XYZ file of N, CA and C in Angstrom:
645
model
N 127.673 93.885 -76.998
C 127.182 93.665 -75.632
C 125.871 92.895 -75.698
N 125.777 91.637 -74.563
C 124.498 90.806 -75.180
C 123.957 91.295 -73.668
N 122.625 91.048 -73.729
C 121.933 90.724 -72.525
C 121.566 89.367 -71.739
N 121.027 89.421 -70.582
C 120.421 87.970 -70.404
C 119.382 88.429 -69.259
N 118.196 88.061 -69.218
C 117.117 88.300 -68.281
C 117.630 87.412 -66.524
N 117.133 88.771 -65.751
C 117.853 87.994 -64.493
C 116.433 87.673 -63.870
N 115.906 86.513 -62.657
C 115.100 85.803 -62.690
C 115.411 85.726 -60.989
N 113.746 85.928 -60.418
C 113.891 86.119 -59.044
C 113.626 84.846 -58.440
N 113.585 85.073 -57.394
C 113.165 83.899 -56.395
C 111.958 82.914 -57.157
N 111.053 83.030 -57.396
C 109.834 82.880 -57.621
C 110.175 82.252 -58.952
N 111.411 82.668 -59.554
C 111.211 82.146 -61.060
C 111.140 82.707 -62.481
N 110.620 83.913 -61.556
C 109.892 84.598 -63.020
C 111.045 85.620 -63.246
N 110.786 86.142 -64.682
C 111.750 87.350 -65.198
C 111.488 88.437 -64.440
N 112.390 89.067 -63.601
C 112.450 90.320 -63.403
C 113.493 91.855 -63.680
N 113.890 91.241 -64.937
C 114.301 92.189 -65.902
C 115.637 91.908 -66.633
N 116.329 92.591 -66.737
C 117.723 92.236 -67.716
C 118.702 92.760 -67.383
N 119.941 92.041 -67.796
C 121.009 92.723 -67.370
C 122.244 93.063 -68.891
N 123.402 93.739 -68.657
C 123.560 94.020 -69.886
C 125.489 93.231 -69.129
N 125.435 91.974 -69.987
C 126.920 91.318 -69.965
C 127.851 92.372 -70.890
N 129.128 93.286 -70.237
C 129.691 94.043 -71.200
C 130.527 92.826 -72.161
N 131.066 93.313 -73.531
C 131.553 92.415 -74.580
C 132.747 91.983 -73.888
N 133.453 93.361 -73.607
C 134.571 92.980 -73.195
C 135.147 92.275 -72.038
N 134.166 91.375 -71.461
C 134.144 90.745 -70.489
C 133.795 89.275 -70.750
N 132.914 88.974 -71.754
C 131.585 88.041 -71.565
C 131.659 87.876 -72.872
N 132.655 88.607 -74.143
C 132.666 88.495 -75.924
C 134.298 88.525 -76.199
N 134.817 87.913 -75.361
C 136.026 88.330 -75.916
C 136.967 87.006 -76.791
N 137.946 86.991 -77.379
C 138.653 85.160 -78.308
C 139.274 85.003 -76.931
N 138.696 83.284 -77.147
C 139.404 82.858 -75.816
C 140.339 82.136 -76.392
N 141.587 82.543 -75.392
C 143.316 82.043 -75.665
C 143.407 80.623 -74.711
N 142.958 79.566 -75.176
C 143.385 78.111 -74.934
C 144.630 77.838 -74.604
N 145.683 77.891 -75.008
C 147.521 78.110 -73.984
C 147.325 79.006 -73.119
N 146.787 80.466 -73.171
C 146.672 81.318 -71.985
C 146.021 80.592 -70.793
N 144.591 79.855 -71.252
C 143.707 79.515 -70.026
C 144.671 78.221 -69.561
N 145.587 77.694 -70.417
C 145.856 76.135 -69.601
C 147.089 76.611 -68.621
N 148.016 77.327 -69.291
C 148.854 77.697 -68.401
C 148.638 78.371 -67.241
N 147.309 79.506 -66.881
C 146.777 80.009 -65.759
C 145.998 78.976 -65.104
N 145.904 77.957 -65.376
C 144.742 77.150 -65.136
C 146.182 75.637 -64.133
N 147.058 75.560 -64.659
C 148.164 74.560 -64.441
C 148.795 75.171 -63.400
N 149.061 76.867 -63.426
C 149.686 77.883 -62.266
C 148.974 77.530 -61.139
N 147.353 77.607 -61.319
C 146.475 78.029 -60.147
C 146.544 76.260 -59.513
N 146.203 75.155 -59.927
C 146.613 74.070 -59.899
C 148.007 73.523 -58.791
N 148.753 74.465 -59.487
C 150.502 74.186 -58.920
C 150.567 74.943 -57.217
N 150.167 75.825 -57.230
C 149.818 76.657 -56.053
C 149.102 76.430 -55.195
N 148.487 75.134 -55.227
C 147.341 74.696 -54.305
C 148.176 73.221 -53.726
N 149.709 72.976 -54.384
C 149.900 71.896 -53.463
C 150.811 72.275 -52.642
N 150.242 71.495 -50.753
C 151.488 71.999 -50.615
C 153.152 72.051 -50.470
N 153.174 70.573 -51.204
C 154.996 70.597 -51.283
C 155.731 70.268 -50.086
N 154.872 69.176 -49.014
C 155.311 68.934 -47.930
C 155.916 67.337 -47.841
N 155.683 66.859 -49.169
C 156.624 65.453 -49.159
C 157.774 65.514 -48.904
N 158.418 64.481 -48.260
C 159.604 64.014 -48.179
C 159.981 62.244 -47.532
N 161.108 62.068 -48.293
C 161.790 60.846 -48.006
C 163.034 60.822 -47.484
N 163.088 59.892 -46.422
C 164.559 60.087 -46.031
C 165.357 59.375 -46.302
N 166.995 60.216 -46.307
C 167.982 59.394 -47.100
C 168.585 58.190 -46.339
N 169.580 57.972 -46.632
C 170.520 56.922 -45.877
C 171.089 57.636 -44.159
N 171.122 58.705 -44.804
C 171.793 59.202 -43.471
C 170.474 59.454 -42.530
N 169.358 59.596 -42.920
C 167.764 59.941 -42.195
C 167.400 58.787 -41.460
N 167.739 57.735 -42.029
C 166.948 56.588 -41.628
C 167.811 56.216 -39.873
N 166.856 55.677 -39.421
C 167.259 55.429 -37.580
C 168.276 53.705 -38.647
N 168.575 53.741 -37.132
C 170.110 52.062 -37.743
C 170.873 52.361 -38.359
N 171.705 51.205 -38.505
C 172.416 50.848 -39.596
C 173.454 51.348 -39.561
N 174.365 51.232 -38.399
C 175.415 51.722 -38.005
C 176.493 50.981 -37.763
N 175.975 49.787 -37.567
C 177.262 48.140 -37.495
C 177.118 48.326 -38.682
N 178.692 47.721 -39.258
C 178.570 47.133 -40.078
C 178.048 45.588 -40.638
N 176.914 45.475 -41.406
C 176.298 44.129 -41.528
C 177.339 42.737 -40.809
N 178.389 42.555 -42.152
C 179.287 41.353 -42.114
C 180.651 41.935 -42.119
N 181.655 41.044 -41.927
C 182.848 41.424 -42.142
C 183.072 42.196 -43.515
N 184.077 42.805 -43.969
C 184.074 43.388 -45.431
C 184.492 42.112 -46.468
N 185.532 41.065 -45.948
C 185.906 39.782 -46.310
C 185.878 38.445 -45.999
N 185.934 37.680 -47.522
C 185.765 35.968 -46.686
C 184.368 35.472 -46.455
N 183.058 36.296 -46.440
C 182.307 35.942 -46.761
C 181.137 35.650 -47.812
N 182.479 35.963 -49.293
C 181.805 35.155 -50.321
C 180.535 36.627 -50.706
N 180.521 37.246 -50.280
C 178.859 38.326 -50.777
C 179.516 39.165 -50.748
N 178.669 40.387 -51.317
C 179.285 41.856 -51.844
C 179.261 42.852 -50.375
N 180.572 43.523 -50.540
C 180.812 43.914 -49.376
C 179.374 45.329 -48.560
N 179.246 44.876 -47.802
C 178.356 46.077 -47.486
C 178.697 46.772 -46.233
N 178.094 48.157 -45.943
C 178.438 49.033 -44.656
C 177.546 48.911 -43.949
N 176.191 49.242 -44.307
C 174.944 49.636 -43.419
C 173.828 49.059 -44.389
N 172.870 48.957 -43.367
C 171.413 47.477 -43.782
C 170.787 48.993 -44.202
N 171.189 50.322 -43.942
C 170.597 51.033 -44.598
C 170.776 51.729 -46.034
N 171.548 51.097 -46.060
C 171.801 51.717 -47.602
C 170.588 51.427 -48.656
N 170.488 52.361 -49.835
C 169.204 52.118 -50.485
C 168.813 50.959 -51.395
N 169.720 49.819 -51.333
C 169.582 48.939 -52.144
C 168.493 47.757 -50.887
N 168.703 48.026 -49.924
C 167.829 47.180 -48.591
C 166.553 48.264 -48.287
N 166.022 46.468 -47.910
C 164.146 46.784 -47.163
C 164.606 47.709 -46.022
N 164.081 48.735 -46.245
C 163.773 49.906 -45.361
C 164.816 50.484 -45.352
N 165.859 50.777 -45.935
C 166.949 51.969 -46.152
C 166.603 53.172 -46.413
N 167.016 54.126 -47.030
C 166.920 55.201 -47.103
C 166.852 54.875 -49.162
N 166.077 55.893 -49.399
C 165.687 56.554 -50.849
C 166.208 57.147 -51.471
N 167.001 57.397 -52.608
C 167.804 57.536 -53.210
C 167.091 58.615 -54.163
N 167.704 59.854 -54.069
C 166.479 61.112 -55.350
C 165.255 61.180 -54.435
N 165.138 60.927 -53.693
C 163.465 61.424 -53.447
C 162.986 62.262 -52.884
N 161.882 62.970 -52.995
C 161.356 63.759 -53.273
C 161.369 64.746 -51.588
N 161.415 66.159 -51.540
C 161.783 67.108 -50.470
C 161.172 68.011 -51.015
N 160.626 68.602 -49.939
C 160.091 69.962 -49.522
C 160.540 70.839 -50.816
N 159.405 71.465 -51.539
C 159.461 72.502 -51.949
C 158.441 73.230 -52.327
N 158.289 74.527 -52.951
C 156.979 75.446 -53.364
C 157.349 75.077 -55.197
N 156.109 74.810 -55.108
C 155.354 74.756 -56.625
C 154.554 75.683 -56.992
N 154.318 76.904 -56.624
C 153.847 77.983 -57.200
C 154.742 78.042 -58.115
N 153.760 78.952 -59.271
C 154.139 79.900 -60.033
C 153.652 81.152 -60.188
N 154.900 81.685 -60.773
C 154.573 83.411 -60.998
C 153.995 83.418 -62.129
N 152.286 84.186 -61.898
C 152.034 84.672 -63.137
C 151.024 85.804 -63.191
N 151.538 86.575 -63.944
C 150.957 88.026 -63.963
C 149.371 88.285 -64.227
N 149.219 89.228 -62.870
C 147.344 89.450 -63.088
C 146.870 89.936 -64.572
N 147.526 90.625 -65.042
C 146.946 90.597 -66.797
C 146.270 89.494 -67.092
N 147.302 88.535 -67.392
C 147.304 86.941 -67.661
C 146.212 86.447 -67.000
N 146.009 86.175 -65.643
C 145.344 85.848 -65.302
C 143.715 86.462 -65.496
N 143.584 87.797 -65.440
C 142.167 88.798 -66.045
C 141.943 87.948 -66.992
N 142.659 87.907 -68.667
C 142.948 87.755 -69.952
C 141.830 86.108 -69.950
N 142.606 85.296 -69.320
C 142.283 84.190 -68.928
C 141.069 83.958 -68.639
N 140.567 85.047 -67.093
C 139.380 84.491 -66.915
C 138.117 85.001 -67.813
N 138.346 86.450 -68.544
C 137.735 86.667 -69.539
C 137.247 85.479 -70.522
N 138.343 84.923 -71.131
C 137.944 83.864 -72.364
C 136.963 82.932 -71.785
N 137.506 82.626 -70.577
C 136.056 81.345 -69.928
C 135.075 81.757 -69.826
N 135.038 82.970 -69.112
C 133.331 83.483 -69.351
C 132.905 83.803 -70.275
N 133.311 84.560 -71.525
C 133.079 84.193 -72.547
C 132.660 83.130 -73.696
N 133.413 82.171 -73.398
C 133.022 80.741 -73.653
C 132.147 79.906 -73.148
N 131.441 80.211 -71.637
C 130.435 80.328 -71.146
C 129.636 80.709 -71.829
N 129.562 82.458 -71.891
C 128.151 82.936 -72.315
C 127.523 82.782 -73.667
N 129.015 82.527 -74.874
C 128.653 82.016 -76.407
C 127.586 81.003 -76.030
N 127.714 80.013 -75.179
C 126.640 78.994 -74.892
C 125.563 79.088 -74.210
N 125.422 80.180 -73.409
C 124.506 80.628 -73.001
C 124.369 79.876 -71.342
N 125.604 79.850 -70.741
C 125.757 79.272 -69.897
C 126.026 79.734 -68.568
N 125.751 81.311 -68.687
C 125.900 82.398 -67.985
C 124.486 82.724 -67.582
N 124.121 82.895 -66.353
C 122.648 83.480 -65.628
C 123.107 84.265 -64.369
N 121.778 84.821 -65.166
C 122.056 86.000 -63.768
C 120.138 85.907 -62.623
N 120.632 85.587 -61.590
C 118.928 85.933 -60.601
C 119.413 86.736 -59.612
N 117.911 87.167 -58.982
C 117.712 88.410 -58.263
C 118.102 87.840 -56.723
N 117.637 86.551 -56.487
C 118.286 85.840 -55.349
C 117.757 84.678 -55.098
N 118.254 83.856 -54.600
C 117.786 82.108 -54.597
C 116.782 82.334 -53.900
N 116.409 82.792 -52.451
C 115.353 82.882 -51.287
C 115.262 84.084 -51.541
N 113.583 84.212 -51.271
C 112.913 85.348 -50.906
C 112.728 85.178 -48.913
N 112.674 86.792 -48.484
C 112.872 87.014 -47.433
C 114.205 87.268 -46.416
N 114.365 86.604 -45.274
C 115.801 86.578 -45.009
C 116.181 85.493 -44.011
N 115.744 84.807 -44.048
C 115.294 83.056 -43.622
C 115.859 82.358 -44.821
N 117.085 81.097 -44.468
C 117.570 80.495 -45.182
C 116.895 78.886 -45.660
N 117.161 78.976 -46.766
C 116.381 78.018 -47.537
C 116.848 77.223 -48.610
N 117.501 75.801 -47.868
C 118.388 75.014 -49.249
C 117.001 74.769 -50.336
N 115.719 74.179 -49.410
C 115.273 73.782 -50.492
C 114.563 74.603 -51.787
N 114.168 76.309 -51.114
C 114.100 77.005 -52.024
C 115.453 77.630 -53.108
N 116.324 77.182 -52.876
C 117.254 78.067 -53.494
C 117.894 77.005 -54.187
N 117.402 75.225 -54.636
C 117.659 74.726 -55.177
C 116.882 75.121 -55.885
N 115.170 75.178 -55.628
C 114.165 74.654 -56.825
C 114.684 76.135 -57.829
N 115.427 77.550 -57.360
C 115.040 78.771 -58.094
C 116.692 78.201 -59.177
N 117.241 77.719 -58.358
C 118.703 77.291 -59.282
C 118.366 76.303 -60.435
N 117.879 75.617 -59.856
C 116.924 74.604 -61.305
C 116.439 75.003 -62.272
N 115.405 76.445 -62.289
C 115.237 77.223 -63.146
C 116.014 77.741 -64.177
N 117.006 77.620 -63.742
C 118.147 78.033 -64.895
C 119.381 77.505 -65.177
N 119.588 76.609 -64.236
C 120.788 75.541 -64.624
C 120.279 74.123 -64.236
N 120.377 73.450 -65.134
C 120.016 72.102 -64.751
C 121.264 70.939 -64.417
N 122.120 71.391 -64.863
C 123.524 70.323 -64.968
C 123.966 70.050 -63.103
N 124.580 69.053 -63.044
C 125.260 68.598 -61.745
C 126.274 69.628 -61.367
N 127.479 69.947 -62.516
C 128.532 71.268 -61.807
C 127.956 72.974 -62.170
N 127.219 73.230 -61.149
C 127.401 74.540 -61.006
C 128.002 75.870 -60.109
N 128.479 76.834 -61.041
C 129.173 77.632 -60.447
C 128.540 78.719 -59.949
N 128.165 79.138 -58.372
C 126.904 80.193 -58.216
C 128.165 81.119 -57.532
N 127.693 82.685 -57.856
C 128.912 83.349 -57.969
C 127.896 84.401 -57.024
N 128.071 84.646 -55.515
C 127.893 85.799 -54.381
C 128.303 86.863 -54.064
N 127.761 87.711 -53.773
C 128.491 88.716 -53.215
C 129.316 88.263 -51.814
N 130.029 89.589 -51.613
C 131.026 89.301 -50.284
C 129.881 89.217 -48.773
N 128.882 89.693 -49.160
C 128.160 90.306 -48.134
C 127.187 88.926 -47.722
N 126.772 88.390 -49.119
C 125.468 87.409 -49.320
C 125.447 86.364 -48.574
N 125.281 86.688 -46.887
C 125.287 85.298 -45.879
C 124.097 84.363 -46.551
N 122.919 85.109 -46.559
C 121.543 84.361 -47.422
C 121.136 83.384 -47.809
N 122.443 83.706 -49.336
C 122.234 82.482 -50.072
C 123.306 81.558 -50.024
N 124.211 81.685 -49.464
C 125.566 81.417 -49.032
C 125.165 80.252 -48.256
N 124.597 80.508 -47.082
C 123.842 79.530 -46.020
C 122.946 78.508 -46.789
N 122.300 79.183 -47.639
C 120.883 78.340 -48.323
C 121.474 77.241 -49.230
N 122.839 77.212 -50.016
C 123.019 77.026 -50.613
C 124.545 76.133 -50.639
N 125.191 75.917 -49.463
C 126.243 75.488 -49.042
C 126.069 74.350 -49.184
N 124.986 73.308 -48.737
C 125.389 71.778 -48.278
C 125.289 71.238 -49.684
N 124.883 71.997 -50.647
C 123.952 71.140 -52.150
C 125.459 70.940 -53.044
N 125.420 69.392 -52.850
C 126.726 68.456 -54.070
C 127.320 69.260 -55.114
N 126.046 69.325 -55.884
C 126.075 69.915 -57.588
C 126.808 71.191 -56.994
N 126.558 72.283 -56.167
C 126.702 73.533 -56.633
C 128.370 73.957 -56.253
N 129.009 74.554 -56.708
C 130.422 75.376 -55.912
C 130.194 76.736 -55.923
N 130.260 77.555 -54.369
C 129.806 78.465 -53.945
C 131.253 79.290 -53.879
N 131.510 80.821 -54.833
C 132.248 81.140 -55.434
C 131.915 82.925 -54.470
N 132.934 83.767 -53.937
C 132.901 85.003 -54.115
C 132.830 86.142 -55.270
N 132.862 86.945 -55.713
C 132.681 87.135 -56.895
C 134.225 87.715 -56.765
N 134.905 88.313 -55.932
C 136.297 88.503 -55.960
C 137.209 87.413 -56.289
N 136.705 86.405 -55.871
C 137.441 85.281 -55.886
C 137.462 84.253 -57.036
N 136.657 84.854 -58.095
C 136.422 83.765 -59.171
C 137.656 84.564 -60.339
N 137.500 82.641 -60.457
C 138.853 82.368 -61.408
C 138.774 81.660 -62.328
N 139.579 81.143 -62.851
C 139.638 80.846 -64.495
C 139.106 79.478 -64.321
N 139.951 78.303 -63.545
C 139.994 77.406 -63.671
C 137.747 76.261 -62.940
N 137.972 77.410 -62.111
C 136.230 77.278 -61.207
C 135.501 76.885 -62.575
N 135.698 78.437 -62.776
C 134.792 78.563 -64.433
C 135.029 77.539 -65.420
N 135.940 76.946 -66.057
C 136.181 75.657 -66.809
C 135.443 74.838 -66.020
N 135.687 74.265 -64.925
C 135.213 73.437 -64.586
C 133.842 72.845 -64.414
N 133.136 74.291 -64.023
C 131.547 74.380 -64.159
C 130.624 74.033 -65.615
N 129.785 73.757 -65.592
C 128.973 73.395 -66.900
C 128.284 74.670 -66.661
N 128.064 75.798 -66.063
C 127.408 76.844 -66.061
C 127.704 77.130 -64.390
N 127.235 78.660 -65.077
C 128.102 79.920 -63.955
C 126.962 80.980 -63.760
N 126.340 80.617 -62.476
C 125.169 81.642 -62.103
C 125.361 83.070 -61.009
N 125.559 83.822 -61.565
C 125.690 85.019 -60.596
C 124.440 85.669 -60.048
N 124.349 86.011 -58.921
C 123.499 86.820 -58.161
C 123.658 88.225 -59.106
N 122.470 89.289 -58.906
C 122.513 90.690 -59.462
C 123.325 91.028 -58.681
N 123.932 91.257 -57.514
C 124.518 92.104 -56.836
C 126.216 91.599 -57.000
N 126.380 90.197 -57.173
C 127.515 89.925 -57.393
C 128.296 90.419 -58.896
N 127.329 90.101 -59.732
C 127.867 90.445 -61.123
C 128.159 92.231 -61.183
N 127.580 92.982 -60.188
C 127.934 94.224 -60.024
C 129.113 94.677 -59.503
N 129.314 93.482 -58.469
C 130.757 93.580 -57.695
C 132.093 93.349 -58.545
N 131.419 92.057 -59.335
C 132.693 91.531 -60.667
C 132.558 92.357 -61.162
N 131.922 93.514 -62.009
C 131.906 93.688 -63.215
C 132.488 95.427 -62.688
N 132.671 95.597 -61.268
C 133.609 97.151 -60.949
C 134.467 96.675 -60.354
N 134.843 95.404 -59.897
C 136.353 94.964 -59.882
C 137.099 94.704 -60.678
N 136.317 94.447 -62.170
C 137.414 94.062 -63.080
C 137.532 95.528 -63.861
N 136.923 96.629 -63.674
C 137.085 97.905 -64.193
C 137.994 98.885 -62.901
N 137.922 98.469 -61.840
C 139.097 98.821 -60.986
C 140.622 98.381 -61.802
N 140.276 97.099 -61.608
C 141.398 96.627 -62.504
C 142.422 96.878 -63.118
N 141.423 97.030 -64.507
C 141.818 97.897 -65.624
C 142.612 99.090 -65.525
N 141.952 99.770 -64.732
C 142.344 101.369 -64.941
C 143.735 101.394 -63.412
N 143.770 99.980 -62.638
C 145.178 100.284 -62.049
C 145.931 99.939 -62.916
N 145.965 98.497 -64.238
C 147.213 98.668 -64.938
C 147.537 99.322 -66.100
N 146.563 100.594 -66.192
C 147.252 101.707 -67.298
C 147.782 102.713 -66.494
């Protein structure tokens, strides 16, 4: 179990927190994370293309030319798919691209990223971006600066945290994450993953809820 000092408004250390191993130390499974990572991916489109066939298309109900005598290959309808603006031949219709894949898998998964995170030290924890209860992009950049400097960051809230939520919404660099809601693929994506104290409390008895529903 490692620690990491969590850091208030202001900047300064105001004490430590204890990352459990089995959360934040565990071998991260690279096929596990791509395949949860390709699932979560697949599930976000929504599968509303379509092309229409010969029979879809408006026209094309005379027949062009006679069937004979005029020397060219016989045809029925200007819609058939070999003509400008016919109908599409194989193409593509409505369907769901989800996949099924089991919350184990998915836990398993988001474990290794944070883990692979924190080996780098890419994991922070602060007490809260703004002091008071007055919202503040520009304070809750300068306290985020303090500890992540990179363009993608992942700042991880409680359910409750209007605060920093507000303070912290319009800013490019950051993606503003529930702590219920964080997932494997967020986490890859981020160059570092900053949790609030109160959020990492929320993750860290949801994923021990977890646990003890699938034994």
């Amino acid at each position: 179990m490692s620690s990491v000092d969590v850091i208030n408004a202001e900047g300064a250390k105001s004490g430590s927190v204890e990352l459990p191993a089995g959360v934040f130390d565990v071998q991260a499974n690279i096929p596990l994370m791509h395949q949860v990572v390709v699932a979560q991916l697949a599930a976000a489109r929504q599968g509303t293309h379509k092309a229409k066939t010969r029979g879809e298309v408006a026209g094309g109900g005379k027949k062009p030319y006679k069937q004979k005598g005029t020397g060219r290959a016989r045809q029925g309808s200007i819609r058939a798919p070999q003509f400008t603006g016919g109908g599409v031949v194989h193409g593509p219709v409505p369907r769901d691209y989800s996949q099924r894949t089991p919350k184990k898998m998915k836990a398993a998964a988001l474990r290794g990223a944070l883990s692979d995170r924190a080996r780098e030290n890419r994991v922070h924890v602060v007490e809260s971006f703004v002091s008071g209860e007055k919202p503040s992009t520009k304070t809750a950049i300068a306290t985020l600066r303090k500890v992540a400097q990179t363009t993608k960051v992942l700042v991880v809230l409680d359910s409750q945290d209007e605060l920093n939520w507000v303070s912290l919404r319009n800013e490019p660099t950051v993606h503003l994450i529930e702590a219920g809601q964080l997932n494997t693929y967020d986490v890859l994506v981020a160059d570092e993953v900053v949790f609030t104290k109160t959020a990492l409390d929320e993750f860290l008895g949801g994923s021990e809820k977890s646990e003890e529903g699938d034994k």
